[in-house]
Amino acid sequence: MLTFLALTSVALLGIVPEQSQAIAIYTGWERHALVGSDIRLSCSFFSWRWTSEDVTFSWTYRPDGSRDSISIFHYTGGAAYVDNKGPFRDRLEFVGNPGRRDGSILLKNLELNDNGTFTCDAKNPPDIVGRPSSVRLLVFEKVPIQAGVITGAIIGVVLGLLVLIVVIYYLMRFLVARRVFSLSVSKHGKKKKEGSQQRQLWTPPPLTCYPLP
Amino acid sequence: MLLLLLGIIFLHLAALVLLFVSTIVSVWTTGESTTSDLWINCTTSGCSPASTGEWIQSVQAVMILSIIFSCLSLFLFFCQLFTLQKGGRFFLTGTFQILASLFVMSGAIIYTVMSPEWVPEGNSFGYSYILAWVAFPLALISGLIYVILRKRE
């Protein structure tokens, strides 16, 4: 899990001196969601100390375009306190596991006004020096189409049809030459270079420079 | 005879160059200080990627397809020039060139009809858009000439 990976990566860097103990907090970088859906914002931390009983998690929210943060969640002393007055009242739920250093919250029924930055701050006494980590939430009305998806799809379909037509054409020529189909030979072959080769024994002309896929 | 050949090739190349410029240079719409579409929007302060709507992506796709078909048509013309029998017609070349012109036409029409959705009022069409409309009849005429032309000598 995350703590194990963090431990091994730090161990590879060498022995960490005693003074530089700091708590490292991990959230996502950016989260996308649709209006009306639920989203889980994860927050976990790495600390050299064992998880103490006084571990605290707190989440603050700063709307897009605003400079003020509002505190929306706090976990301390074994109890979780969710927002009951602010923009997320009745929409916030604590789904984390403090014993496993997980302080994730669940936001329900997202609105367009919920766009903003969510900051998670965790403290694991006596390891309290650390930098909070932020995750940006983007709420969309409908899933935006990535640039180039439709372009590539149209080009692919048309070129695929072209290749298909070429393949079918050569297949038909091959099958007529093998007498599988009894098409009238004089009608077959739009290429004028075969126009004069209307014989019973019809050999396909050499395949020169027609573009093959 | 050689003059006719050179003229036809020149017409085809002119249409192809117009298609390239129209597709690559992103000036389908111009405002007072902005140029935008098909690929990037630029203002005096910097450039950003163009809006990713469905219609602009379809215009991009259709313009790229027209370039591809026109290049294929040129390649096929040289192939058929040396392999066609006497009296033969350049049907394949003409078909591809006419398809390329139809793609340009549909791209320009889609852009004309749909661009008011994302282009603000007061912006006018830029020179890439005009080049697309000029490339359409050039490519169409070139394709029709190929269909009518008969190989002699």
Tab-separated table of C-alpha atoms in Angstrom:
chain	number	residue	atom	x	y	z
A	1	MET	CA	0.000	0.000	0.000
A	2	LEU	CA	0.931	3.594	0.030
A	3	THR	CA	2.782	3.572	3.316
A	4	PHE	CA	4.853	0.575	2.273
A	5	LEU	CA	5.796	2.197	-1.018
A	6	ALA	CA	6.650	5.423	0.737
A	7	LEU	CA	8.809	3.570	3.247
A	8	THR	CA	10.755	1.715	0.586
A	9	SER	CA	11.274	4.796	-1.549
A	10	VAL	CA	12.569	6.799	1.379
A	11	ALA	CA	14.757	3.924	2.527
A	12	LEU	CA	16.375	3.871	-0.894
A	13	LEU	CA	17.338	7.507	-0.495
A	14	GLY	CA	19.490	6.665	2.481
A	15	ILE	CA	19.303	7.142	6.169
A	16	VAL	CA	17.121	10.106	7.066
A	17	PRO	CA	18.637	12.209	9.838
A	18	GLU	CA	16.625	12.618	13.008
A	19	GLN	CA	15.967	16.335	12.578
A	20	SER	CA	14.267	16.117	9.169
A	21	GLN	CA	11.280	14.178	10.318
A	22	ALA	CA	8.312	15.674	8.650
A	23	ILE	CA	4.915	14.419	7.821
A	24	ALA	CA	4.191	14.042	4.092
A	25	ILE	CA	0.606	14.332	2.964
A	26	TYR	CA	-0.710	12.869	-0.286
A	27	THR	CA	-3.867	13.792	-2.104
A	28	GLY	CA	-4.652	13.671	-5.772
A	29	TRP	CA	-3.692	16.523	-8.061
A	30	GLU	CA	-6.943	17.104	-9.890
A	31	ARG	CA	-10.302	15.387	-9.909
A	32	HIS	CA	-13.010	15.527	-12.546
A	33	ALA	CA	-16.642	14.723	-11.893
A	34	LEU	CA	-20.083	15.182	-13.358
A	35	VAL	CA	-22.836	17.256	-11.834
A	36	GLY	CA	-24.916	15.163	-9.468
A	37	SER	CA	-22.348	12.455	-8.960
A	38	ASP	CA	-20.372	11.550	-5.848
A	39	ILE	CA	-16.640	11.816	-5.520
A	40	ARG	CA	-14.188	10.518	-2.958
A	41	LEU	CA	-11.288	12.829	-2.164
A	42	SER	CA	-8.476	10.753	-0.784
A	43	CYS	CA	-5.890	11.947	1.693
A	44	SER	CA	-3.176	9.905	3.319
A	45	PHE	CA	0.098	10.692	4.962
A	46	PHE	CA	3.507	9.268	5.593
A	47	SER	CA	5.180	9.659	8.941
A	48	TRP	CA	8.165	8.028	10.604
A	49	ARG	CA	6.238	7.755	13.835
A	50	TRP	CA	3.632	5.214	14.627
A	51	THR	CA	0.094	6.413	14.121
A	52	SER	CA	-0.803	8.045	17.387
A	53	GLU	CA	-4.225	8.170	18.963
A	54	ASP	CA	-4.253	11.945	18.624
A	55	VAL	CA	-3.943	11.884	14.850
A	56	THR	CA	-5.966	14.656	13.241
A	57	PHE	CA	-7.227	15.226	9.731
A	58	SER	CA	-8.752	18.469	8.511
A	59	TRP	CA	-10.077	19.499	5.137
A	60	THR	CA	-10.565	23.070	3.976
A	61	TYR	CA	-12.272	24.286	0.837
A	62	ARG	CA	-11.471	27.319	-1.266
A	63	PRO	CA	-13.933	28.054	-4.092
A	64	ASP	CA	-12.607	28.957	-7.520
A	65	GLY	CA	-11.978	32.662	-7.732
A	66	SER	CA	-12.131	33.225	-3.995
A	67	ARG	CA	-9.276	33.889	-1.615
A	68	ASP	CA	-10.943	32.626	1.556
A	69	SER	CA	-10.820	29.074	2.744
A	70	ILE	CA	-13.536	27.518	4.779
A	71	SER	CA	-12.992	24.555	7.014
A	72	ILE	CA	-15.319	21.693	6.156
A	73	PHE	CA	-14.079	18.641	8.009
A	74	HIS	CA	-12.085	17.846	11.106
A	75	TYR	CA	-11.197	14.535	12.702
A	76	THR	CA	-9.719	14.552	16.161
A	77	GLY	CA	-9.769	12.486	19.294
A	78	GLY	CA	-11.337	9.559	17.491
A	79	ALA	CA	-14.371	11.525	16.292
A	80	ALA	CA	-15.160	13.014	12.899
A	81	TYR	CA	-16.827	16.420	12.627
A	82	VAL	CA	-18.388	17.164	9.267
A	83	ASP	CA	-19.654	20.427	7.856
A	84	ASN	CA	-23.111	21.276	9.171
A	85	LYS	CA	-23.340	24.978	8.303
A	86	GLY	CA	-21.271	25.537	5.192
A	87	PRO	CA	-21.645	24.730	1.506
A	88	PHE	CA	-21.381	20.985	2.096
A	89	ARG	CA	-23.863	20.442	4.883
A	90	ASP	CA	-25.561	17.074	4.571
A	91	ARG	CA	-23.362	16.264	1.591
A	92	LEU	CA	-20.136	15.320	3.308
A	93	GLU	CA	-19.247	11.956	4.732
A	94	PHE	CA	-16.088	10.636	6.292
A	95	VAL	CA	-14.997	7.401	4.638
A	96	GLY	CA	-11.436	7.256	5.800
A	97	ASN	CA	-9.642	5.002	8.232
A	98	PRO	CA	-7.420	7.002	10.584
A	99	GLY	CA	-5.814	3.849	11.909
A	100	ARG	CA	-4.539	3.215	8.403
A	101	ARG	CA	-3.576	6.857	7.897
A	102	ASP	CA	-6.458	7.431	5.497
A	103	GLY	CA	-8.433	10.627	5.879
A	104	SER	CA	-10.647	10.480	2.792
A	105	ILE	CA	-13.965	12.208	2.526
A	106	LEU	CA	-16.938	11.590	0.258
A	107	LEU	CA	-18.736	14.494	-1.404
A	108	LYS	CA	-22.235	13.662	-2.547
A	109	ASN	CA	-24.488	15.214	-5.155
A	110	LEU	CA	-21.970	17.620	-6.659
A	111	GLU	CA	-23.018	21.007	-7.943
A	112	LEU	CA	-21.367	23.360	-10.381
A	113	ASN	CA	-20.519	25.684	-7.502
A	114	ASP	CA	-18.320	23.027	-5.939
A	115	ASN	CA	-15.471	23.816	-8.282
A	116	GLY	CA	-12.487	24.705	-6.169
A	117	THR	CA	-9.456	23.562	-4.244
A	118	PHE	CA	-9.672	21.137	-1.324
A	119	THR	CA	-6.752	21.081	1.080
A	120	CYS	CA	-6.018	18.206	3.436
A	121	ASP	CA	-3.891	18.721	6.509
A	122	ALA	CA	-2.935	15.794	8.692
A	123	LYS	CA	-1.064	15.769	11.984
A	124	ASN	CA	0.411	12.798	13.728
A	125	PRO	CA	1.684	14.016	17.132
A	126	PRO	CA	4.556	14.482	17.824
A	127	ASP	CA	5.125	14.614	14.047
A	128	ILE	CA	3.314	17.808	13.247
A	129	VAL	CA	5.600	19.644	10.854
A	130	GLY	CA	4.355	19.198	7.352
A	131	ARG	CA	2.865	20.863	4.334
A	132	PRO	CA	-0.818	20.443	3.525
A	133	SER	CA	-1.651	19.010	0.144
A	134	SER	CA	-4.337	20.270	-2.221
A	135	VAL	CA	-6.546	18.643	-4.789
A	136	ARG	CA	-8.473	20.588	-7.378
A	137	LEU	CA	-12.051	19.586	-8.149
A	138	LEU	CA	-13.564	20.265	-11.570
A	139	VAL	CA	-17.270	19.660	-12.028
A	140	PHE	CA	-18.657	19.292	-15.546
A	141	GLU	CA	-22.200	19.296	-16.821
A	142	LYS	CA	-21.385	16.726	-19.422
A	143	VAL	CA	-18.241	14.874	-20.207
A	144	PRO	CA	-16.111	17.093	-22.428
A	145	ILE	CA	-14.812	15.512	-25.578
A	146	GLN	CA	-11.081	15.329	-25.790
A	147	ALA	CA	-9.416	17.200	-28.585
A	148	GLY	CA	-8.804	14.982	-31.559
A	149	VAL	CA	-11.127	12.091	-30.734
A	150	ILE	CA	-13.748	12.911	-33.330
A	151	THR	CA	-11.125	14.056	-35.811
A	152	GLY	CA	-9.277	10.772	-35.568
A	153	ALA	CA	-12.501	8.809	-35.700
A	154	ILE	CA	-13.719	10.448	-38.920
A	155	ILE	CA	-10.343	10.123	-40.629
A	156	GLY	CA	-10.029	6.519	-39.507
A	157	VAL	CA	-13.488	5.571	-40.721
A	158	VAL	CA	-13.059	7.122	-44.158
A	159	LEU	CA	-9.600	5.675	-44.726
A	160	GLY	CA	-10.822	2.341	-43.446
A	161	LEU	CA	-13.669	2.393	-45.950
A	162	LEU	CA	-11.170	3.204	-48.691
A	163	VAL	CA	-8.971	0.284	-47.720
A	164	LEU	CA	-12.028	-1.955	-47.502
A	165	ILE	CA	-13.157	-0.989	-50.993
A	166	VAL	CA	-9.691	-1.652	-52.401
A	167	VAL	CA	-9.503	-5.022	-50.680
A	168	ILE	CA	-12.974	-6.037	-51.878
A	169	TYR	CA	-12.101	-4.961	-55.406
A	170	TYR	CA	-8.993	-7.065	-55.512
A	171	LEU	CA	-10.822	-9.947	-53.885
A	172	MET	CA	-13.488	-9.858	-56.566
A	173	ARG	CA	-10.885	-9.804	-59.300
A	174	PHE	CA	-9.130	-12.730	-57.720
A	175	LEU	CA	-12.320	-14.710	-57.356
A	176	VAL	CA	-13.439	-14.032	-60.909
A	177	ALA	CA	-10.064	-15.176	-62.170
A	178	ARG	CA	-10.521	-18.375	-60.230
A	179	ARG	CA	-13.906	-18.894	-61.851
A	180	VAL	CA	-15.593	-18.891	-58.454
A	181	PHE	CA	-18.064	-16.324	-59.664
A	182	SER	CA	-19.405	-16.425	-63.167
A	183	LEU	CA	-19.483	-12.737	-63.794
A	184	SER	CA	-19.444	-11.690	-67.389
A	185	VAL	CA	-15.797	-10.980	-67.924
A	186	SER	CA	-16.383	-8.267	-70.470
A	187	LYS	CA	-18.128	-6.100	-67.915
A	188	HIS	CA	-15.671	-6.675	-65.117
A	189	GLY	CA	-12.553	-4.578	-64.785
A	190	LYS	CA	-13.090	-0.894	-65.012
A	191	LYS	CA	-9.434	-0.355	-65.723
A	192	LYS	CA	-9.133	0.475	-69.337
A	193	LYS	CA	-5.911	-1.374	-69.685
A	194	GLU	CA	-7.875	-4.578	-69.444
A	195	GLY	CA	-10.446	-3.375	-71.923
A	196	SER	CA	-8.790	-5.143	-74.785
A	197	GLN	CA	-8.201	-8.374	-72.931
A	198	GLN	CA	-11.688	-9.789	-73.366
A	199	ARG	CA	-10.824	-13.367	-73.825
A	200	GLN	CA	-12.104	-16.609	-72.371
A	201	LEU	CA	-8.831	-17.187	-70.582
A	202	TRP	CA	-8.534	-14.086	-68.509
A	203	THR	CA	-5.372	-13.555	-66.571
A	204	PRO	CA	-5.268	-10.637	-64.201
A	205	PRO	CA	-2.833	-7.972	-65.267
A	206	PRO	CA	0.242	-7.470	-63.135
A	207	LEU	CA	-0.460	-5.426	-60.057
A	208	THR	CA	1.615	-2.337	-60.561
A	209	CYS	CA	1.365	0.923	-58.841
A	210	TYR	CA	-2.130	0.904	-57.326
A	211	PRO	CA	-1.814	1.992	-53.757
A	212	LEU	CA	-2.068	-0.982	-51.479
A	213	PRO	CA	-2.564	-0.382	-47.809
B	1	MET	CA	0.648	17.942	-75.455
B	2	LEU	CA	3.378	18.570	-72.987
B	3	LEU	CA	1.885	21.974	-72.338
B	4	LEU	CA	-1.456	20.412	-71.536
B	5	LEU	CA	0.211	18.001	-69.158
B	6	LEU	CA	2.081	20.751	-67.396
B	7	GLY	CA	-1.051	22.826	-67.153
B	8	ILE	CA	-3.001	19.999	-65.581
B	9	ILE	CA	-0.257	19.253	-63.100
B	10	PHE	CA	0.026	22.936	-62.261
B	11	LEU	CA	-3.698	23.163	-61.591
B	12	HIS	CA	-3.581	20.106	-59.352
B	13	LEU	CA	-0.587	21.427	-57.449
B	14	ALA	CA	-2.225	24.813	-57.020
B	15	ALA	CA	-5.288	23.198	-55.483
B	16	LEU	CA	-3.072	21.057	-53.260
B	17	VAL	CA	-1.043	24.025	-52.026
B	18	LEU	CA	-4.209	25.967	-51.263
B	19	LEU	CA	-5.517	22.994	-49.297
B	20	PHE	CA	-2.308	22.761	-47.303
B	21	VAL	CA	-2.249	26.453	-46.451
B	22	SER	CA	-5.919	26.515	-45.589
B	23	THR	CA	-5.603	23.563	-43.256
B	24	ILE	CA	-2.327	24.353	-41.550
B	25	VAL	CA	-2.588	28.102	-41.022
B	26	SER	CA	-5.051	28.707	-38.226
B	27	VAL	CA	-6.816	31.826	-39.488
B	28	TRP	CA	-10.378	30.799	-40.248
B	29	THR	CA	-11.753	33.580	-38.055
B	30	THR	CA	-10.250	36.986	-37.373
B	31	GLY	CA	-11.244	39.622	-34.860
B	32	GLU	CA	-9.684	42.924	-33.882
B	33	SER	CA	-6.704	41.267	-32.263
B	34	THR	CA	-7.474	37.577	-32.392
B	35	THR	CA	-7.209	34.843	-34.970
B	36	SER	CA	-8.665	31.452	-34.330
B	37	ASP	CA	-9.594	28.056	-35.745
B	38	LEU	CA	-8.890	25.350	-36.816
B	39	TRP	CA	-6.143	24.411	-34.414
B	40	ILE	CA	-5.239	27.287	-32.090
B	41	ASN	CA	-6.692	30.565	-30.963
B	42	CYS	CA	-4.196	33.376	-30.816
B	43	THR	CA	-4.529	36.789	-29.291
B	44	THR	CA	-1.915	39.461	-28.873
B	45	SER	CA	-1.110	38.044	-25.464
B	46	GLY	CA	-0.642	34.428	-26.446
B	47	CYS	CA	-2.069	31.312	-28.052
B	48	SER	CA	-4.223	28.568	-26.623
B	49	PRO	CA	-5.669	25.405	-28.159
B	50	ALA	CA	-8.920	25.821	-30.060
B	51	SER	CA	-12.209	24.855	-28.498
B	52	THR	CA	-12.795	21.141	-28.599
B	53	GLY	CA	-16.327	21.005	-29.875
B	54	GLU	CA	-17.637	18.263	-32.137
B	55	TRP	CA	-18.077	20.461	-35.191
B	56	ILE	CA	-14.644	21.969	-35.274
B	57	GLN	CA	-13.148	18.518	-34.956
B	58	SER	CA	-15.191	17.337	-37.913
B	59	VAL	CA	-13.963	20.302	-39.981
B	60	GLN	CA	-10.401	19.403	-39.023
B	61	ALA	CA	-10.957	15.787	-40.039
B	62	VAL	CA	-12.555	16.661	-43.357
B	63	MET	CA	-9.794	19.106	-44.324
B	64	ILE	CA	-7.122	16.537	-43.513
B	65	LEU	CA	-9.004	13.939	-45.549
B	66	SER	CA	-9.185	16.297	-48.509
B	67	ILE	CA	-5.414	16.783	-48.365
B	68	ILE	CA	-4.881	13.030	-48.206
B	69	PHE	CA	-7.171	12.363	-51.145
B	70	SER	CA	-5.624	15.107	-53.235
B	71	CYS	CA	-2.130	13.753	-52.595
B	72	LEU	CA	-3.312	10.248	-53.447
B	73	SER	CA	-4.838	11.589	-56.619
B	74	LEU	CA	-1.546	13.200	-57.658
B	75	PHE	CA	0.305	9.983	-56.978
B	76	LEU	CA	-2.256	7.978	-58.932
B	77	PHE	CA	-2.035	10.422	-61.822
B	78	PHE	CA	1.648	9.726	-62.263
B	79	CYS	CA	1.024	6.009	-61.935
B	80	GLN	CA	-1.744	6.000	-64.474
B	81	LEU	CA	0.250	8.238	-66.800
B	82	PHE	CA	2.759	5.478	-67.343
B	83	THR	CA	0.551	2.422	-67.075
B	84	LEU	CA	-2.695	3.400	-68.768
B	85	GLN	CA	-3.387	2.068	-72.223
B	86	LYS	CA	-3.864	4.346	-75.172
B	87	GLY	CA	-7.311	5.904	-75.164
B	88	GLY	CA	-7.766	5.251	-71.503
B	89	ARG	CA	-9.262	7.684	-69.063
B	90	PHE	CA	-7.889	8.754	-65.718
B	91	PHE	CA	-10.950	7.685	-63.825
B	92	LEU	CA	-9.275	6.799	-60.575
B	93	THR	CA	-7.290	10.030	-60.463
B	94	GLY	CA	-10.358	12.069	-61.238
B	95	THR	CA	-12.444	10.244	-58.655
B	96	PHE	CA	-9.987	10.933	-55.875
B	97	GLN	CA	-9.628	14.572	-56.849
B	98	ILE	CA	-13.387	15.064	-57.020
B	99	LEU	CA	-13.724	13.390	-53.604
B	100	ALA	CA	-11.086	15.773	-52.248
B	101	SER	CA	-13.024	18.746	-53.572
B	102	LEU	CA	-16.236	17.416	-52.026
B	103	PHE	CA	-14.475	17.092	-48.686
B	104	VAL	CA	-13.270	20.697	-48.852
B	105	MET	CA	-16.744	21.844	-49.763
B	106	SER	CA	-18.353	19.977	-46.885
B	107	GLY	CA	-15.715	21.275	-44.483
B	108	ALA	CA	-16.278	24.864	-45.540
B	109	ILE	CA	-20.044	24.449	-45.361
B	110	ILE	CA	-19.909	22.887	-41.898
B	111	TYR	CA	-17.708	25.717	-40.696
B	112	THR	CA	-19.945	28.380	-42.206
B	113	VAL	CA	-23.077	26.976	-40.644
B	114	MET	CA	-21.735	25.956	-37.260
B	115	SER	CA	-19.098	28.557	-36.413
B	116	PRO	CA	-21.582	31.086	-34.939
B	117	GLU	CA	-21.929	28.648	-32.037
B	118	TRP	CA	-18.441	29.297	-30.759
B	119	VAL	CA	-17.259	32.419	-32.572
B	120	PRO	CA	-18.253	35.663	-30.839
B	121	GLU	CA	-20.086	38.395	-32.716
B	122	GLY	CA	-18.012	40.884	-34.605
B	123	ASN	CA	-15.434	38.408	-35.863
B	124	SER	CA	-15.149	37.901	-39.585
B	125	PHE	CA	-13.875	35.038	-41.666
B	126	GLY	CA	-10.136	34.891	-42.218
B	127	TYR	CA	-8.082	34.102	-45.256
B	128	SER	CA	-7.740	30.386	-44.548
B	129	TYR	CA	-11.487	30.106	-44.860
B	130	ILE	CA	-11.436	31.970	-48.164
B	131	LEU	CA	-8.612	29.762	-49.452
B	132	ALA	CA	-10.694	26.706	-48.634
B	133	TRP	CA	-13.537	28.045	-50.743
B	134	VAL	CA	-11.118	28.837	-53.594
B	135	ALA	CA	-9.547	25.384	-53.399
B	136	PHE	CA	-12.932	23.699	-53.823
B	137	PRO	CA	-13.649	24.780	-57.438
B	138	LEU	CA	-10.005	24.357	-58.409
B	139	ALA	CA	-9.999	20.780	-57.195
B	140	LEU	CA	-13.379	20.109	-58.769
B	141	ILE	CA	-12.299	21.412	-62.168
B	142	SER	CA	-9.051	19.485	-61.910
B	143	GLY	CA	-10.927	16.287	-61.130
B	144	LEU	CA	-13.368	16.783	-63.999
B	145	ILE	CA	-10.490	17.377	-66.401
B	146	TYR	CA	-8.975	14.090	-65.308
B	147	VAL	CA	-12.201	12.265	-65.926
B	148	ILE	CA	-12.614	13.770	-69.374
B	149	LEU	CA	-8.981	13.484	-70.386
B	150	ARG	CA	-7.946	10.616	-72.624
B	151	LYS	CA	-4.453	9.297	-72.834
B	152	ARG	CA	-2.990	9.753	-76.270
B	153	GLU	CA	0.261	8.934	-78.003
